Each structure stands twice: as structure tokens, then as C-alpha cells.
Short mmCIF file of C-alpha atoms in Angstrom, two decimals:
data_model
loop_
_atom_site.label_atom_id
_atom_site.label_comp_id
_atom_site.label_asym_id
_atom_site.label_seq_id
_atom_site.Cartn_x
_atom_site.Cartn_y
_atom_site.Cartn_z
CA GLY A 13 23.64 -12.22 17.06
CA LEU A 14 21.26 -9.67 18.11
CA ALA A 15 18.36 -10.14 15.39
CA PRO A 16 19.97 -13.23 13.28
CA GLY A 17 18.21 -12.83 9.58
CA GLU A 18 16.69 -9.34 10.08
CA GLN A 19 17.89 -6.43 8.76
CA ILE A 20 18.24 -2.50 11.18
CA TYR A 21 15.60 -0.49 9.86
CA ALA A 22 16.38 2.68 12.63
CA ALA A 23 19.25 3.71 15.13
CA ARG A 24 18.79 5.83 17.57
CA PHE A 25 21.57 7.03 19.76
CA LEU A 26 21.07 8.90 22.84
CA GLY A 27 24.39 8.96 25.36
CA GLU A 28 24.64 6.30 26.87
CA LYS A 29 20.89 4.37 25.31
CA GLY A 30 20.83 3.11 21.81
CA TYR A 31 17.42 1.94 19.94
CA LEU A 32 17.43 -0.62 17.40
CA VAL A 33 14.28 -2.12 15.25
CA THR A 34 15.31 -4.24 13.32
CA PHE A 35 11.97 -6.20 11.05
CA VAL A 36 11.34 -9.39 8.43
CA GLN A 37 7.82 -10.26 9.98
CA ILE A 38 7.30 -8.57 13.32
CA ASP A 39 9.33 -5.23 14.34
CA PRO A 40 11.68 -5.79 17.44
CA LEU A 41 12.79 -2.92 19.09
CA PHE A 42 15.29 -3.38 21.02
CA THR A 43 17.27 -0.72 23.98
CA LEU A 44 20.96 -0.87 24.31
CA ASP A 45 22.95 -0.24 27.33
CA LEU A 46 25.96 1.71 25.98
CA SER A 47 27.57 2.50 28.32
CA ASP A 48 30.51 0.52 28.24
CA PRO A 49 31.18 1.19 24.13
CA THR A 50 33.09 -2.33 23.99
CA ALA A 51 30.95 -4.29 25.63
CA PRO A 52 27.27 -3.09 24.35
CA ILE A 53 24.64 -5.02 26.23
CA VAL A 54 21.07 -5.53 25.75
CA GLU A 55 18.49 -3.99 28.02
CA GLY A 56 15.34 -4.85 26.18
CA GLU A 57 13.19 -5.47 23.72
CA LEU A 58 9.48 -4.91 21.88
CA LYS A 59 7.91 -6.90 19.79
CA ILE A 60 5.25 -5.42 17.75
CA PRO A 61 4.07 -5.80 14.15
CA GLY A 62 5.13 -3.51 11.35
CA TYR A 63 8.65 -1.88 11.29
CA SER A 64 9.96 1.89 12.41
CA ALA A 65 11.82 3.77 9.70
CA TYR A 66 13.41 6.42 12.80
CA LEU A 67 13.11 7.12 15.72
CA HIS A 68 13.07 10.16 16.93
CA PRO A 69 13.78 11.39 20.90
CA ILE A 70 10.75 12.73 22.77
CA GLU A 71 10.28 14.40 26.47
CA ASP A 72 10.06 11.90 29.70
CA GLY A 73 11.96 9.73 27.82
CA HIS A 74 9.80 8.43 25.11
CA LEU A 75 10.58 7.72 21.53
CA LEU A 76 8.45 8.59 18.07
CA GLY A 77 8.56 5.99 14.88
CA VAL A 78 7.46 6.98 12.21
CA GLY A 79 6.89 3.54 9.60
CA MET A 80 4.93 0.96 8.81
CA ASP A 81 1.99 -0.72 10.75
CA GLY A 82 1.42 -4.98 9.39
CA ASP A 83 -0.28 -7.66 10.68
CA ASP A 84 1.56 -11.29 12.44
CA ASN A 85 2.15 -12.77 8.98
CA GLY A 86 4.06 -9.69 8.64
CA TRP A 87 2.10 -8.06 5.61
CA LEU A 88 2.25 -4.02 5.97
CA THR A 89 -0.93 -2.20 6.47
CA GLY A 90 -0.28 1.27 6.02
CA VAL A 91 1.94 4.22 6.99
CA SER A 92 2.02 4.51 11.51
CA ILE A 93 3.36 6.74 13.79
CA SER A 94 4.08 5.34 17.02
CA LEU A 95 4.65 6.52 20.49
CA PHE A 96 6.61 4.24 22.88
CA ASP A 97 8.00 4.34 26.90
CA VAL A 98 11.55 3.37 27.04
CA THR A 99 11.74 5.08 30.52
CA ASP A 100 12.00 1.64 32.13
CA ALA A 101 15.24 0.42 29.67
CA SER A 102 14.87 -3.23 30.87
CA GLU A 103 10.59 -2.86 29.46
CA PRO A 104 10.24 -0.83 26.01
CA ILE A 105 6.32 -0.32 26.32
CA GLN A 106 3.63 0.72 22.89
CA VAL A 107 1.64 3.67 24.29
CA ASP A 108 0.02 4.24 21.01
CA ARG A 109 -0.43 3.47 17.37
CA LEU A 110 -1.76 6.07 14.70
CA THR A 111 -2.46 4.25 11.25
CA VAL A 112 -2.98 6.13 7.96
CA ASP A 113 -6.85 4.63 7.37
CA SER A 114 -6.70 4.02 4.06
CA ASP A 115 -6.67 0.57 1.66
CA TRP A 116 -2.76 1.79 0.99
CA SER A 117 -0.18 3.92 1.56
CA ASP A 118 3.11 5.31 1.69
CA SER A 119 5.42 8.12 2.58
CA GLU A 120 8.66 10.31 1.32
CA SER A 121 9.79 10.04 5.77
CA LEU A 122 10.53 5.88 5.13
CA TRP A 123 13.53 6.39 3.20
CA ASP A 124 14.34 10.24 3.95
CA HIS A 125 13.89 11.98 7.73
CA HIS A 126 14.77 15.49 6.36
CA ALA A 127 10.87 14.79 5.34
CA ILE A 128 9.46 14.13 8.98
CA THR A 129 9.37 17.91 10.98
CA VAL A 130 8.76 17.37 15.39
CA HIS A 131 7.74 21.12 16.76
CA GLU A 132 6.99 22.01 20.32
CA GLY A 133 4.40 18.62 20.34
CA MET A 134 3.29 18.50 16.79
CA LEU A 135 4.73 16.45 14.09
CA THR A 136 4.47 16.46 10.46
CA VAL A 137 4.71 13.28 7.73
CA PRO A 138 4.29 13.11 4.70
CA VAL A 139 1.26 10.32 3.09
CA TYR A 140 0.23 9.59 0.10
CA ALA A 141 -2.93 7.12 -0.35
CA MET A 142 -5.12 4.90 -2.20
CA SER A 143 -7.97 3.56 -2.52
CA GLU A 144 -8.76 -0.35 -3.89
CA THR A 145 -12.41 0.47 -4.05
CA ASP A 146 -11.95 3.24 -7.16
CA TRP A 147 -8.17 3.50 -7.38
CA ASP A 148 -8.39 7.14 -6.03
CA THR A 149 -4.87 8.78 -5.04
CA THR A 150 -4.76 11.69 -2.13
CA SER A 151 -1.30 13.00 -0.96
CA SER A 152 -1.49 15.00 1.86
CA LEU A 153 0.53 16.31 5.41
CA MET A 154 0.04 14.55 8.43
CA VAL A 155 -0.31 17.22 11.51
CA VAL A 156 -0.22 15.06 14.33
CA ASP A 157 -0.82 15.78 18.30
CA VAL A 158 2.34 14.30 20.28
CA ASP A 159 2.08 14.25 23.57
CA PRO A 160 3.59 11.35 26.45
CA ALA A 161 -0.48 10.06 26.76
CA GLY A 162 -0.60 9.70 23.64
CA LEU A 163 -1.45 10.27 19.95
CA SER A 164 -3.88 12.69 17.49
CA GLN A 165 -4.06 13.56 14.40
CA ILE A 166 -5.01 17.24 13.81
CA THR A 167 -5.55 17.05 10.36
CA ARG A 168 -4.30 16.41 6.55
CA ILE A 169 -3.91 19.48 4.32
CA ASP A 170 -3.64 19.26 0.91
CA HIS A 171 -2.49 21.10 -1.70
CA ASP A 172 -5.25 20.41 -4.45
CA ASP A 173 -6.60 23.69 -5.08
CA ILE A 174 -3.31 24.25 -6.49
CA VAL A 175 -2.61 21.44 -8.01
CA HIS A 176 -4.52 18.79 -7.66
CA GLY A 177 -2.44 15.66 -6.27
CA THR A 178 0.23 17.33 -6.12
CA GLN A 179 2.80 15.84 -4.13
CA MET A 180 3.10 16.63 -0.10
CA ARG A 181 7.02 16.88 0.67
CA ARG A 182 6.80 19.18 4.08
CA GLY A 183 6.10 20.36 6.65
CA LEU A 184 7.72 23.52 8.39
CA PHE A 185 7.77 25.24 11.45
CA ILE A 186 8.19 29.30 11.90
CA ASP A 187 6.95 31.29 15.08
CA ASN A 188 3.33 30.34 15.57
CA TYR A 189 2.91 29.07 11.76
CA LEU A 190 3.31 25.71 9.80
CA LEU A 191 3.88 26.02 6.60
CA SER A 192 2.98 23.34 4.18
CA ILE A 193 5.32 22.45 0.47
CA SER A 194 4.08 20.53 -2.39
CA ASN A 195 5.96 20.09 -5.25
CA HIS A 196 3.75 22.52 -6.70
CA GLY A 197 3.48 25.22 -4.02
CA MET A 198 2.79 26.27 -0.37
CA LYS A 199 0.84 27.10 2.84
CA VAL A 200 0.70 29.11 5.18
CA HIS A 201 -1.55 27.47 8.92
CA ASP A 202 -1.61 29.38 12.55
CA MET A 203 -0.79 26.13 14.61
CA ASN A 204 -3.52 26.73 16.79
CA GLN A 205 -5.75 25.66 13.66
CA PRO A 206 -3.76 24.20 11.17
CA SER A 207 -6.24 23.51 8.92
CA ILE A 208 -6.97 26.60 7.92
CA ASP A 209 -4.91 28.64 4.91
CA VAL A 210 -3.71 31.55 6.19
CA ARG A 211 -1.72 32.16 2.84
CA SER A 212 -1.44 29.84 -0.71
CA VAL A 213 1.65 30.20 -2.94
CA SER A 214 1.65 28.45 -6.21
CA PHE A 215 4.95 28.25 -8.04
CA LEU A 216 3.85 27.60 -10.85
CA THR A 217 3.93 30.33 -14.30
CA ASP A 218 2.17 31.72 -16.50
#
């Protein structure tokens, strides 16, 4: 009876709180009181276009949502990152939303949460995009600055110089470095300047 006819796309449980995303035409984010496991209570609900396929808690009572943006008619318009303030469980708020600017986009993160990395205020998500004008496709690792006040894209990393159009797969943080990994290689970036390559390695052999 929570959302008749809708499908659960994401769930996150944090102690006595729970969060669910369902979707058919728009995206309800439900906040749940789980203090009594035998009688969970819906505390609040936020309805916005699109959906989140993955929810990740960050500091100060906020959630990140990785999913798809959409319109009020249920049409999906592109990969998006959402920031929710759930400090007041009775009234969750969407603080910000960052949507890939492209005619069409998709992401491995929508079905595999291992493709999402969050570390010290930075988020990485692989994105595949296409232009309907010339049908050009791109694959990149989207690097986003995450702050409770909002989201901003830092850069988009690709490995086209290793193999043009190779599929970006993962972002990994080690010490002060960001590693971007594709099907055909790996690059090392300084976290302070992620758009600059420190080292590059090809997986291809002669």
C-alpha cells in the first residue's frame, strides 16, 4: 500500500531511519521511521520527476541520489545526481540536481552501485552520452563536488587518447589521487586538479 503500481528503485537503511524511492511517472522519495520494526511509519514524501537508482548518505542529514532526471509526463531526460536534505524527515527537500547535458545519456551506475564512488566530498560516476545531431557518442567519468549546499561538476574524464570511445568504468581514490579506469586503460589524477593527467597506462599489448 505504500505506492500501488510503482516499482522500488532504491532503498537505504540508516539505523532507525529508512529511505525508499519508487517510480512509474514521477519519483517519490519516502522517509521512514523504523524505530518499531513491527510497525514502520512513513514520515515524509517528496515527489519529483525522474528517479534515483542509488541513495548514499553524506554529512549533516543529507542524501545523494544517482539516477535519471525526467519530466512530469514520465519521460526520462538524462543521468542525474540529486542532493536531498532529510534533516526534517517529515519534509524531505531536494537541495540541488545536476543533469548530464546531452540528447541521451546512460550510466552503469544505474544497475551496479560499484560504479559509484564517494570520497571526501567528491563523487565519480561513469556516463555514456549521445548527440542526436551527429550521433556522436562519448564515454566519460563524471567528477562532482558534493557539498550540503549544492552540487557542481568538476570535470569529465575520458580515455579517448588511449582508445577513442572506450567505456569508462570506475573511479577510485587512493591517498591524494583519483584513478580513472576504462576498458582499455587507467589514468592517475591529482585530486586537487582532476582534469590533469599525472600518469596514463594502457591495458593494450602489441
